[in-house]
């Protein structure tokens, strides 16, 4: 009996100590999944562009403004002082420069603006011939072109966007006049030697994001800088004026270029750095 009581007492004394040694396992902490931030097209960007420009031939018409009594530009049987069309060639060439812009994305719609400036190797040349015979050439050269445009884009995803664009265009156009060696006339005065022309430009493009910071694009623009006026006063021989044939115009004959629009197309590849 004593042994039983001693065993029971020992069991009761050791029970709390045994309970203190029991370890309760806690449930694992929930795993937090990091969702990558969705990038969009919002923000400032700068970059470079380069491409090719081209236009239509025969954009300028020359005509003798002063009716000549002896018609050096008038085909046989045609009315004296009739206008004539010059043979025109548009000088296609390089277009390239830099741009800066800003985009803001709203859902799938991207709104923005862009300012760019380009050096160009574009122009046109008009050649005319009189019955003297002689050659007369008027050239227009576009030195540089700047545009300020809005952009309306659609973001298919965070890597690819298509857009339409349009706005104001500004160009510096130089005029040059020259005569062939066989010409009997001398140029007394010219006007319209250089014009600062404002016009408009419209087009569209696509843009692809290669990294978070770098994007590549392809853009087409149609640009119209409006009309240009040019004139050259010719004297001598059948043109009248000083040294001219008797009975011809005392003030010489003035050639004037028509105000046909100076318009052209450009296609450019672009690379931009996005901040």
PDB file of C-alpha atoms in Angstrom:
ATOM      1  CA  UNK A   1       0.000   0.000   0.000  1.00  0.00           C
ATOM      2  CA  UNK A   2       2.832   2.362   0.877  1.00  0.00           C
ATOM      3  CA  UNK A   3       4.485   1.628  -2.471  1.00  0.00           C
ATOM      4  CA  UNK A   4       1.259   2.514  -4.295  1.00  0.00           C
ATOM      5  CA  UNK A   5       0.925   5.838  -2.450  1.00  0.00           C
ATOM      6  CA  UNK A   6       4.539   6.755  -3.169  1.00  0.00           C
ATOM      7  CA  UNK A   7       4.092   5.980  -6.908  1.00  0.00           C
ATOM      8  CA  UNK A   8       0.929   8.057  -7.120  1.00  0.00           C
ATOM      9  CA  UNK A   9       2.574  11.029  -5.429  1.00  0.00           C
ATOM     10  CA  UNK A  10       5.568  10.919  -7.801  1.00  0.00           C
ATOM     11  CA  UNK A  11       3.270  10.810 -10.789  1.00  0.00           C
ATOM     12  CA  UNK A  12       1.326  13.876  -9.598  1.00  0.00           C
ATOM     13  CA  UNK A  13       4.522  15.834  -8.925  1.00  0.00           C
ATOM     14  CA  UNK A  14       6.094  15.085 -12.362  1.00  0.00           C
ATOM     15  CA  UNK A  15       2.934  15.758 -14.395  1.00  0.00           C
ATOM     16  CA  UNK A  16       3.244  19.599 -14.488  1.00  0.00           C
ATOM     17  CA  UNK A  17       6.905  19.371 -15.472  1.00  0.00           C
ATOM     18  CA  UNK A  18       6.064  16.993 -18.312  1.00  0.00           C
ATOM     19  CA  UNK A  19       3.282  19.299 -19.530  1.00  0.00           C
ATOM     20  CA  UNK A  20       5.695  22.229 -19.607  1.00  0.00           C
ATOM     21  CA  UNK A  21       7.900  20.336 -22.010  1.00  0.00           C
ATOM     22  CA  UNK A  22       5.141  19.874 -24.690  1.00  0.00           C
ATOM     23  CA  UNK A  23       5.817  22.083 -27.825  1.00  0.00           C
ATOM     24  CA  UNK A  24       2.762  23.353 -29.732  1.00  0.00           C
ATOM     25  CA  UNK A  25       3.452  23.871 -33.483  1.00  0.00           C
ATOM     26  CA  UNK A  26       2.170  27.188 -34.891  1.00  0.00           C
ATOM     27  CA  UNK A  27       0.523  27.282 -38.368  1.00  0.00           C
ATOM     28  CA  UNK A  28       2.806  28.579 -41.179  1.00  0.00           C
ATOM     29  CA  UNK A  29       2.574  32.267 -42.083  1.00  0.00           C
ATOM     30  CA  UNK A  30       0.636  32.996 -45.298  1.00  0.00           C
ATOM     31  CA  UNK A  31       2.836  33.435 -48.408  1.00  0.00           C
ATOM     32  CA  UNK A  32       2.636  36.976 -49.892  1.00  0.00           C
ATOM     33  CA  UNK A  33       2.857  36.940 -53.699  1.00  0.00           C
ATOM     34  CA  UNK A  34       4.519  40.058 -55.167  1.00  0.00           C
ATOM     35  CA  UNK A  35       2.582  41.353 -58.191  1.00  0.00           C
ATOM     36  CA  UNK A  36       4.916  43.155 -60.642  1.00  0.00           C
ATOM     37  CA  UNK A  37       3.923  46.754 -61.336  1.00  0.00           C
ATOM     38  CA  UNK A  38       2.274  47.217 -64.739  1.00  0.00           C
ATOM     39  CA  UNK A  39       4.284  49.724 -66.788  1.00  0.00           C
ATOM     40  CA  UNK A  40       2.530  52.046 -69.188  1.00  0.00           C
ATOM     41  CA  UNK A  41       3.459  54.701 -71.751  1.00  0.00           C
ATOM     42  CA  UNK A  42       3.165  57.689 -69.422  1.00  0.00           C
ATOM     43  CA  UNK A  43       6.147  59.979 -69.049  1.00  0.00           C
ATOM     44  CA  UNK A  44       8.739  62.163 -70.739  1.00  0.00           C
ATOM     45  CA  UNK A  45      10.909  60.868 -73.579  1.00  0.00           C
ATOM     46  CA  UNK A  46      13.662  62.140 -75.896  1.00  0.00           C
ATOM     47  CA  UNK A  47      15.232  60.570 -78.956  1.00  0.00           C
ATOM     48  CA  UNK A  48      16.518  60.643 -82.505  1.00  0.00           C
ATOM     49  CA  UNK A  49      14.947  59.928 -85.896  1.00  0.00           C
ATOM     50  CA  UNK A  50      16.188  59.413 -89.449  1.00  0.00           C
ATOM     51  CA  UNK A  51      14.560  58.501 -92.731  1.00  0.00           C
ATOM     52  CA  UNK A  52      13.637  59.503 -96.272  1.00  0.00           C
ATOM     53  CA  UNK A  53      11.527  62.249 -97.847  1.00  0.00           C
ATOM     54  CA  UNK A  54       9.897  62.306-101.275  1.00  0.00           C
ATOM     55  CA  UNK A  55       7.394  64.401-103.246  1.00  0.00           C
ATOM     56  CA  UNK A  56       5.677  64.962-106.574  1.00  0.00           C
ATOM     57  CA  UNK A  57       7.345  66.441-109.656  1.00  0.00           C
ATOM     58  CA  UNK A  58       6.226  69.643-111.343  1.00  0.00           C
ATOM     59  CA  UNK A  59       5.076  71.636-108.323  1.00  0.00           C
ATOM     60  CA  UNK A  60       5.996  75.086-109.675  1.00  0.00           C
ATOM     61  CA  UNK A  61       4.629  76.763-112.784  1.00  0.00           C
ATOM     62  CA  UNK A  62       6.549  79.647-114.351  1.00  0.00           C
ATOM     63  CA  UNK A  63       4.917  82.331-116.434  1.00  0.00           C
ATOM     64  CA  UNK A  64       6.023  85.633-118.003  1.00  0.00           C
ATOM     65  CA  UNK A  65       4.224  88.170-115.824  1.00  0.00           C
ATOM     66  CA  UNK A  66       4.970  91.044-118.190  1.00  0.00           C
ATOM     67  CA  UNK A  67       3.427  90.408-121.644  1.00  0.00           C
ATOM     68  CA  UNK A  68       6.292  90.518-124.104  1.00  0.00           C
ATOM     69  CA  UNK A  69       5.799  92.037-127.535  1.00  0.00           C
ATOM     70  CA  UNK A  70       8.367  89.565-128.735  1.00  0.00           C
ATOM     71  CA  UNK A  71       7.329  86.369-127.001  1.00  0.00           C
ATOM     72  CA  UNK A  72      10.494  84.499-125.990  1.00  0.00           C
ATOM     73  CA  UNK A  73       8.464  82.000-123.943  1.00  0.00           C
ATOM     74  CA  UNK A  74       5.561  81.753-126.355  1.00  0.00           C
ATOM     75  CA  UNK A  75       5.349  78.750-128.687  1.00  0.00           C
ATOM     76  CA  UNK A  76       4.713  79.625-132.319  1.00  0.00           C
ATOM     77  CA  UNK A  77       1.045  80.518-132.831  1.00  0.00           C
ATOM     78  CA  UNK A  78       0.285  80.879-129.095  1.00  0.00           C
ATOM     79  CA  UNK A  79      -0.936  84.181-127.584  1.00  0.00           C
ATOM     80  CA  UNK A  80       1.876  86.534-126.642  1.00  0.00           C
ATOM     81  CA  UNK A  81       2.677  86.385-122.925  1.00  0.00           C
ATOM     82  CA  UNK A  82       1.176  82.920-122.435  1.00  0.00           C
ATOM     83  CA  UNK A  83       2.301  81.004-119.377  1.00  0.00           C
ATOM     84  CA  UNK A  84       4.271  77.818-119.783  1.00  0.00           C
ATOM     85  CA  UNK A  85       4.926  74.800-117.603  1.00  0.00           C
ATOM     86  CA  UNK A  86       8.437  74.062-116.530  1.00  0.00           C
ATOM     87  CA  UNK A  87       9.780  70.539-116.356  1.00  0.00           C
ATOM     88  CA  UNK A  88       9.780  69.760-112.651  1.00  0.00           C
ATOM     89  CA  UNK A  89      11.762  67.306-110.585  1.00  0.00           C
ATOM     90  CA  UNK A  90      11.383  66.770-106.843  1.00  0.00           C
ATOM     91  CA  UNK A  91      14.691  66.100-105.126  1.00  0.00           C
ATOM     92  CA  UNK A  92      14.098  63.219-102.738  1.00  0.00           C
ATOM     93  CA  UNK A  93      16.543  62.871 -99.895  1.00  0.00           C
ATOM     94  CA  UNK A  94      17.529  62.377 -96.281  1.00  0.00           C
ATOM     95  CA  UNK A  95      15.499  63.638 -93.316  1.00  0.00           C
ATOM     96  CA  UNK A  96      16.744  63.318 -89.739  1.00  0.00           C
ATOM     97  CA  UNK A  97      16.957  65.024 -86.363  1.00  0.00           C
ATOM     98  CA  UNK A  98      15.868  64.891 -82.738  1.00  0.00           C
ATOM     99  CA  UNK A  99      12.596  64.902 -80.790  1.00  0.00           C
ATOM    100  CA  UNK A 100      11.169  65.390 -77.299  1.00  0.00           C
ATOM    101  CA  UNK A 101       7.703  64.431 -76.131  1.00  0.00           C
ATOM    102  CA  UNK A 102       5.384  63.464 -73.309  1.00  0.00           C
ATOM    103  CA  UNK A 103       2.665  60.790 -73.090  1.00  0.00           C
ATOM    104  CA  UNK A 104      -0.094  60.138 -70.561  1.00  0.00           C
ATOM    105  CA  UNK A 105      -1.985  56.829 -70.602  1.00  0.00           C
ATOM    106  CA  UNK A 106      -5.650  56.416 -69.645  1.00  0.00           C
ATOM    107  CA  UNK A 107      -6.587  52.764 -69.831  1.00  0.00           C
ATOM    108  CA  UNK A 108      -5.764  51.754 -73.394  1.00  0.00           C
ATOM    109  CA  UNK A 109      -5.731  55.357 -74.682  1.00  0.00           C
ATOM    110  CA  UNK A 110      -2.478  57.304 -74.821  1.00  0.00           C
ATOM    111  CA  UNK A 111      -2.538  61.094 -75.214  1.00  0.00           C
ATOM    112  CA  UNK A 112       0.595  63.129 -75.780  1.00  0.00           C
ATOM    113  CA  UNK A 113       2.531  65.775 -77.618  1.00  0.00           C
ATOM    114  CA  UNK A 114       5.829  65.842 -79.487  1.00  0.00           C
ATOM    115  CA  UNK A 115       8.222  68.502 -80.777  1.00  0.00           C
ATOM    116  CA  UNK A 116      10.839  67.576 -83.373  1.00  0.00           C
ATOM    117  CA  UNK A 117      13.348  69.296 -85.632  1.00  0.00           C
ATOM    118  CA  UNK A 118      14.928  67.810 -88.741  1.00  0.00           C
ATOM    119  CA  UNK A 119      17.667  68.626 -91.187  1.00  0.00           C
ATOM    120  CA  UNK A 120      16.422  67.851 -94.694  1.00  0.00           C
ATOM    121  CA  UNK A 121      17.937  67.325 -98.118  1.00  0.00           C
ATOM    122  CA  UNK A 122      14.652  67.965 -99.940  1.00  0.00           C
ATOM    123  CA  UNK A 123      13.647  70.386-102.680  1.00  0.00           C
ATOM    124  CA  UNK A 124      12.393  70.736-106.219  1.00  0.00           C
ATOM    125  CA  UNK A 125      13.804  72.105-109.443  1.00  0.00           C
ATOM    126  CA  UNK A 126      11.942  73.580-112.395  1.00  0.00           C
ATOM    127  CA  UNK A 127      13.561  73.973-115.840  1.00  0.00           C
ATOM    128  CA  UNK A 128      12.053  76.039-118.621  1.00  0.00           C
ATOM    129  CA  UNK A 129      13.254  76.871-122.128  1.00  0.00           C
ATOM    130  CA  UNK A 130      12.530  79.844-124.346  1.00  0.00           C
ATOM    131  CA  UNK A 131      12.723  80.081-128.137  1.00  0.00           C
ATOM    132  CA  UNK A 132      16.040  81.972-127.855  1.00  0.00           C
ATOM    133  CA  UNK A 133      17.070  79.132-127.096  1.00  0.00           C
ATOM    134  CA  UNK A 134      17.938  79.461-123.420  1.00  0.00           C
ATOM    135  CA  UNK A 135      17.426  77.611-120.139  1.00  0.00           C
ATOM    136  CA  UNK A 136      15.926  79.094-116.937  1.00  0.00           C
ATOM    137  CA  UNK A 137      15.979  77.204-113.646  1.00  0.00           C
ATOM    138  CA  UNK A 138      14.178  77.854-110.358  1.00  0.00           C
ATOM    139  CA  UNK A 139      15.123  75.777-107.308  1.00  0.00           C
ATOM    140  CA  UNK A 140      13.457  75.452-103.903  1.00  0.00           C
ATOM    141  CA  UNK A 141      15.444  73.860-101.071  1.00  0.00           C
ATOM    142  CA  UNK A 142      14.089  72.958 -97.638  1.00  0.00           C
ATOM    143  CA  UNK A 143      16.907  73.590 -95.164  1.00  0.00           C
ATOM    144  CA  UNK A 144      15.200  72.311 -92.035  1.00  0.00           C
ATOM    145  CA  UNK A 145      11.766  71.318 -90.789  1.00  0.00           C
ATOM    146  CA  UNK A 146      10.220  71.512 -87.314  1.00  0.00           C
ATOM    147  CA  UNK A 147       6.858  70.136 -86.212  1.00  0.00           C
ATOM    148  CA  UNK A 148       4.751  70.512 -83.064  1.00  0.00           C
ATOM    149  CA  UNK A 149       2.163  67.735 -82.955  1.00  0.00           C
ATOM    150  CA  UNK A 150      -0.386  66.003 -80.801  1.00  0.00           C
ATOM    151  CA  UNK A 151      -0.524  62.195 -80.567  1.00  0.00           C
ATOM    152  CA  UNK A 152      -3.513  59.931 -80.009  1.00  0.00           C
ATOM    153  CA  UNK A 153      -2.449  56.353 -79.405  1.00  0.00           C
ATOM    154  CA  UNK A 154      -3.891  52.966 -78.579  1.00  0.00           C
ATOM    155  CA  UNK A 155      -1.798  50.724 -76.325  1.00  0.00           C
ATOM    156  CA  UNK A 156      -2.320  47.085 -77.229  1.00  0.00           C
ATOM    157  CA  UNK A 157      -0.167  46.231 -74.223  1.00  0.00           C
ATOM    158  CA  UNK A 158       2.791  47.691 -72.324  1.00  0.00           C
ATOM    159  CA  UNK A 159       5.114  46.928 -75.244  1.00  0.00           C
ATOM    160  CA  UNK A 160       3.228  47.893 -78.406  1.00  0.00           C
ATOM    161  CA  UNK A 161       1.311  51.052 -79.374  1.00  0.00           C
ATOM    162  CA  UNK A 162      -0.125  52.522 -82.590  1.00  0.00           C
ATOM    163  CA  UNK A 163      -0.972  56.203 -82.939  1.00  0.00           C
ATOM    164  CA  UNK A 164      -2.223  59.004 -85.164  1.00  0.00           C
ATOM    165  CA  UNK A 165      -0.545  62.408 -85.091  1.00  0.00           C
ATOM    166  CA  UNK A 166      -0.963  65.886 -86.514  1.00  0.00           C
ATOM    167  CA  UNK A 167      -0.154  69.534 -85.926  1.00  0.00           C
ATOM    168  CA  UNK A 168       1.874  72.547 -87.000  1.00  0.00           C
ATOM    169  CA  UNK A 169       4.859  72.437 -89.379  1.00  0.00           C
ATOM    170  CA  UNK A 170       7.513  75.091 -89.935  1.00  0.00           C
ATOM    171  CA  UNK A 171      10.207  75.082 -92.613  1.00  0.00           C
ATOM    172  CA  UNK A 172      12.966  77.309 -93.947  1.00  0.00           C
ATOM    173  CA  UNK A 173      12.766  77.339 -97.775  1.00  0.00           C
ATOM    174  CA  UNK A 174      15.532  78.824 -99.939  1.00  0.00           C
ATOM    175  CA  UNK A 175      14.964  79.926-103.545  1.00  0.00           C
ATOM    176  CA  UNK A 176      17.667  79.976-106.206  1.00  0.00           C
ATOM    177  CA  UNK A 177      17.440  81.177-109.787  1.00  0.00           C
ATOM    178  CA  UNK A 178      19.967  80.578-112.545  1.00  0.00           C
ATOM    179  CA  UNK A 179      20.191  80.760-116.320  1.00  0.00           C
ATOM    180  CA  UNK A 180      21.908  78.559-118.827  1.00  0.00           C
ATOM    181  CA  UNK A 181      25.069  79.800-120.510  1.00  0.00           C
ATOM    182  CA  UNK A 182      23.212  80.377-123.775  1.00  0.00           C
ATOM    183  CA  UNK A 183      20.680  82.740-122.193  1.00  0.00           C
ATOM    184  CA  UNK A 184      20.616  86.224-123.787  1.00  0.00           C
ATOM    185  CA  UNK A 185      19.083  87.741-120.642  1.00  0.00           C
ATOM    186  CA  UNK A 186      20.566  89.113-117.461  1.00  0.00           C
ATOM    187  CA  UNK A 187      18.782  88.857-114.117  1.00  0.00           C
ATOM    188  CA  UNK A 188      18.215  92.332-112.754  1.00  0.00           C
ATOM    189  CA  UNK A 189      16.361  91.458-109.575  1.00  0.00           C
ATOM    190  CA  UNK A 190      14.764  88.567-107.788  1.00  0.00           C
ATOM    191  CA  UNK A 191      12.335  88.287-104.903  1.00  0.00           C
ATOM    192  CA  UNK A 192      11.337  85.528-102.521  1.00  0.00           C
ATOM    193  CA  UNK A 193      14.891  84.338-101.999  1.00  0.00           C
ATOM    194  CA  UNK A 194      14.132  82.817 -98.593  1.00  0.00           C
ATOM    195  CA  UNK A 195      10.825  82.062 -96.899  1.00  0.00           C
ATOM    196  CA  UNK A 196       9.909  80.986 -93.391  1.00  0.00           C
ATOM    197  CA  UNK A 197       6.873  78.867 -94.147  1.00  0.00           C
ATOM    198  CA  UNK A 198       4.204  77.589 -91.772  1.00  0.00           C
ATOM    199  CA  UNK A 199       1.938  74.702 -92.695  1.00  0.00           C
ATOM    200  CA  UNK A 200       0.564  71.488 -91.304  1.00  0.00           C
ATOM    201  CA  UNK A 201       1.539  67.853 -90.978  1.00  0.00           C
ATOM    202  CA  UNK A 202      -0.500  64.681 -90.388  1.00  0.00           C
ATOM    203  CA  UNK A 203       0.371  61.007 -90.182  1.00  0.00           C
ATOM    204  CA  UNK A 204       0.710  58.021 -87.910  1.00  0.00           C
ATOM    205  CA  UNK A 205       3.082  55.447 -86.574  1.00  0.00           C
ATOM    206  CA  UNK A 206       3.809  52.459 -84.396  1.00  0.00           C
ATOM    207  CA  UNK A 207       6.045  52.172 -81.360  1.00  0.00           C
ATOM    208  CA  UNK A 208       7.510  49.118 -79.628  1.00  0.00           C
ATOM    209  CA  UNK A 209       9.114  49.072 -76.206  1.00  0.00           C
ATOM    210  CA  UNK A 210      12.310  47.033 -76.112  1.00  0.00           C
ATOM    211  CA  UNK A 211      13.043  47.704 -72.401  1.00  0.00           C
ATOM    212  CA  UNK A 212      11.598  49.857 -69.650  1.00  0.00           C
ATOM    213  CA  UNK A 213      13.601  52.795 -70.972  1.00  0.00           C
ATOM    214  CA  UNK A 214      14.130  52.199 -74.712  1.00  0.00           C
ATOM    215  CA  UNK A 215      11.481  52.182 -77.447  1.00  0.00           C
ATOM    216  CA  UNK A 216      11.692  51.950 -81.233  1.00  0.00           C
ATOM    217  CA  UNK A 217       9.207  53.334 -83.747  1.00  0.00           C
ATOM    218  CA  UNK A 218       8.326  53.868 -87.395  1.00  0.00           C
ATOM    219  CA  UNK A 219       6.466  57.033 -88.447  1.00  0.00           C
ATOM    220  CA  UNK A 220       4.904  58.393 -91.654  1.00  0.00           C
ATOM    221  CA  UNK A 221       4.078  62.099 -92.113  1.00  0.00           C
ATOM    222  CA  UNK A 222       2.543  64.155 -94.913  1.00  0.00           C
ATOM    223  CA  UNK A 223       3.681  67.791 -94.683  1.00  0.00           C
ATOM    224  CA  UNK A 224       2.322  70.813 -96.544  1.00  0.00           C
ATOM    225  CA  UNK A 225       4.130  74.153 -96.177  1.00  0.00           C
ATOM    226  CA  UNK A 226       1.716  76.104 -98.343  1.00  0.00           C
ATOM    227  CA  UNK A 227       2.492  78.224-101.372  1.00  0.00           C
ATOM    228  CA  UNK A 228       5.620  80.136-102.259  1.00  0.00           C
ATOM    229  CA  UNK A 229       6.008  83.124-104.551  1.00  0.00           C
ATOM    230  CA  UNK A 230       9.126  83.799-106.565  1.00  0.00           C
ATOM    231  CA  UNK A 231       9.990  86.213-109.348  1.00  0.00           C
ATOM    232  CA  UNK A 232      12.975  87.113-111.513  1.00  0.00           C
ATOM    233  CA  UNK A 233      13.211  90.120-113.806  1.00  0.00           C
ATOM    234  CA  UNK A 234      14.991  89.410-117.101  1.00  0.00           C
ATOM    235  CA  UNK A 235      16.374  92.087-119.390  1.00  0.00           C
ATOM    236  CA  UNK A 236      18.203  92.003-122.693  1.00  0.00           C
ATOM    237  CA  UNK A 237      17.535  90.475-126.084  1.00  0.00           C
ATOM    238  CA  UNK A 238      13.896  89.581-126.667  1.00  0.00           C
ATOM    239  CA  UNK A 239      13.080  90.246-122.982  1.00  0.00           C
ATOM    240  CA  UNK A 240      13.213  94.012-123.447  1.00  0.00           C
ATOM    241  CA  UNK A 241      14.546  96.446-120.906  1.00  0.00           C
ATOM    242  CA  UNK A 242      18.159  97.627-120.950  1.00  0.00           C
ATOM    243  CA  UNK A 243      19.867  96.234-124.032  1.00  0.00           C
ATOM    244  CA  UNK A 244      16.652  94.681-125.254  1.00  0.00           C
ATOM    245  CA  UNK A 245      15.378  94.510-128.791  1.00  0.00           C
ATOM    246  CA  UNK A 246      13.470  97.518-130.041  1.00  0.00           C
ATOM    247  CA  UNK A 247       9.739  97.390-129.409  1.00  0.00           C
ATOM    248  CA  UNK A 248       9.912  95.042-126.470  1.00  0.00           C
ATOM    249  CA  UNK A 249       9.032  95.696-122.842  1.00  0.00           C
ATOM    250  CA  UNK A 250      10.927  98.698-121.497  1.00  0.00           C
ATOM    251  CA  UNK A 251      10.948  97.173-118.025  1.00  0.00           C
ATOM    252  CA  UNK A 252      12.073  93.741-119.140  1.00  0.00           C
ATOM    253  CA  UNK A 253      10.167  90.489-118.675  1.00  0.00           C
ATOM    254  CA  UNK A 254       9.372  89.137-115.225  1.00  0.00           C
ATOM    255  CA  UNK A 255       9.139  85.436-114.550  1.00  0.00           C
ATOM    256  CA  UNK A 256       6.904  84.505-111.628  1.00  0.00           C
ATOM    257  CA  UNK A 257       6.529  81.157-109.973  1.00  0.00           C
ATOM    258  CA  UNK A 258       3.032  80.039-109.115  1.00  0.00           C
ATOM    259  CA  UNK A 259       1.988  79.478-105.509  1.00  0.00           C
ATOM    260  CA  UNK A 260       1.511  75.725-105.810  1.00  0.00           C
ATOM    261  CA  UNK A 261       1.879  74.110-102.394  1.00  0.00           C
ATOM    262  CA  UNK A 262       5.271  72.805-101.364  1.00  0.00           C
ATOM    263  CA  UNK A 263       4.287  69.407 -99.974  1.00  0.00           C
ATOM    264  CA  UNK A 264       6.050  66.090 -99.452  1.00  0.00           C
ATOM    265  CA  UNK A 265       6.069  62.793 -97.542  1.00  0.00           C
ATOM    266  CA  UNK A 266       8.525  61.433 -94.975  1.00  0.00           C
ATOM    267  CA  UNK A 267       9.085  57.993 -93.462  1.00  0.00           C
ATOM    268  CA  UNK A 268      11.388  57.815 -90.438  1.00  0.00           C
ATOM    269  CA  UNK A 269      12.688  55.245 -87.974  1.00  0.00           C
ATOM    270  CA  UNK A 270      12.855  56.481 -84.376  1.00  0.00           C
ATOM    271  CA  UNK A 271      14.537  55.531 -81.115  1.00  0.00           C
ATOM    272  CA  UNK A 272      13.462  57.079 -77.804  1.00  0.00           C
ATOM    273  CA  UNK A 273      14.687  57.026 -74.208  1.00  0.00           C
ATOM    274  CA  UNK A 274      11.819  57.129 -71.698  1.00  0.00           C
ATOM    275  CA  UNK A 275      12.350  58.591 -68.248  1.00  0.00           C
TER     276      UNK A 275
END
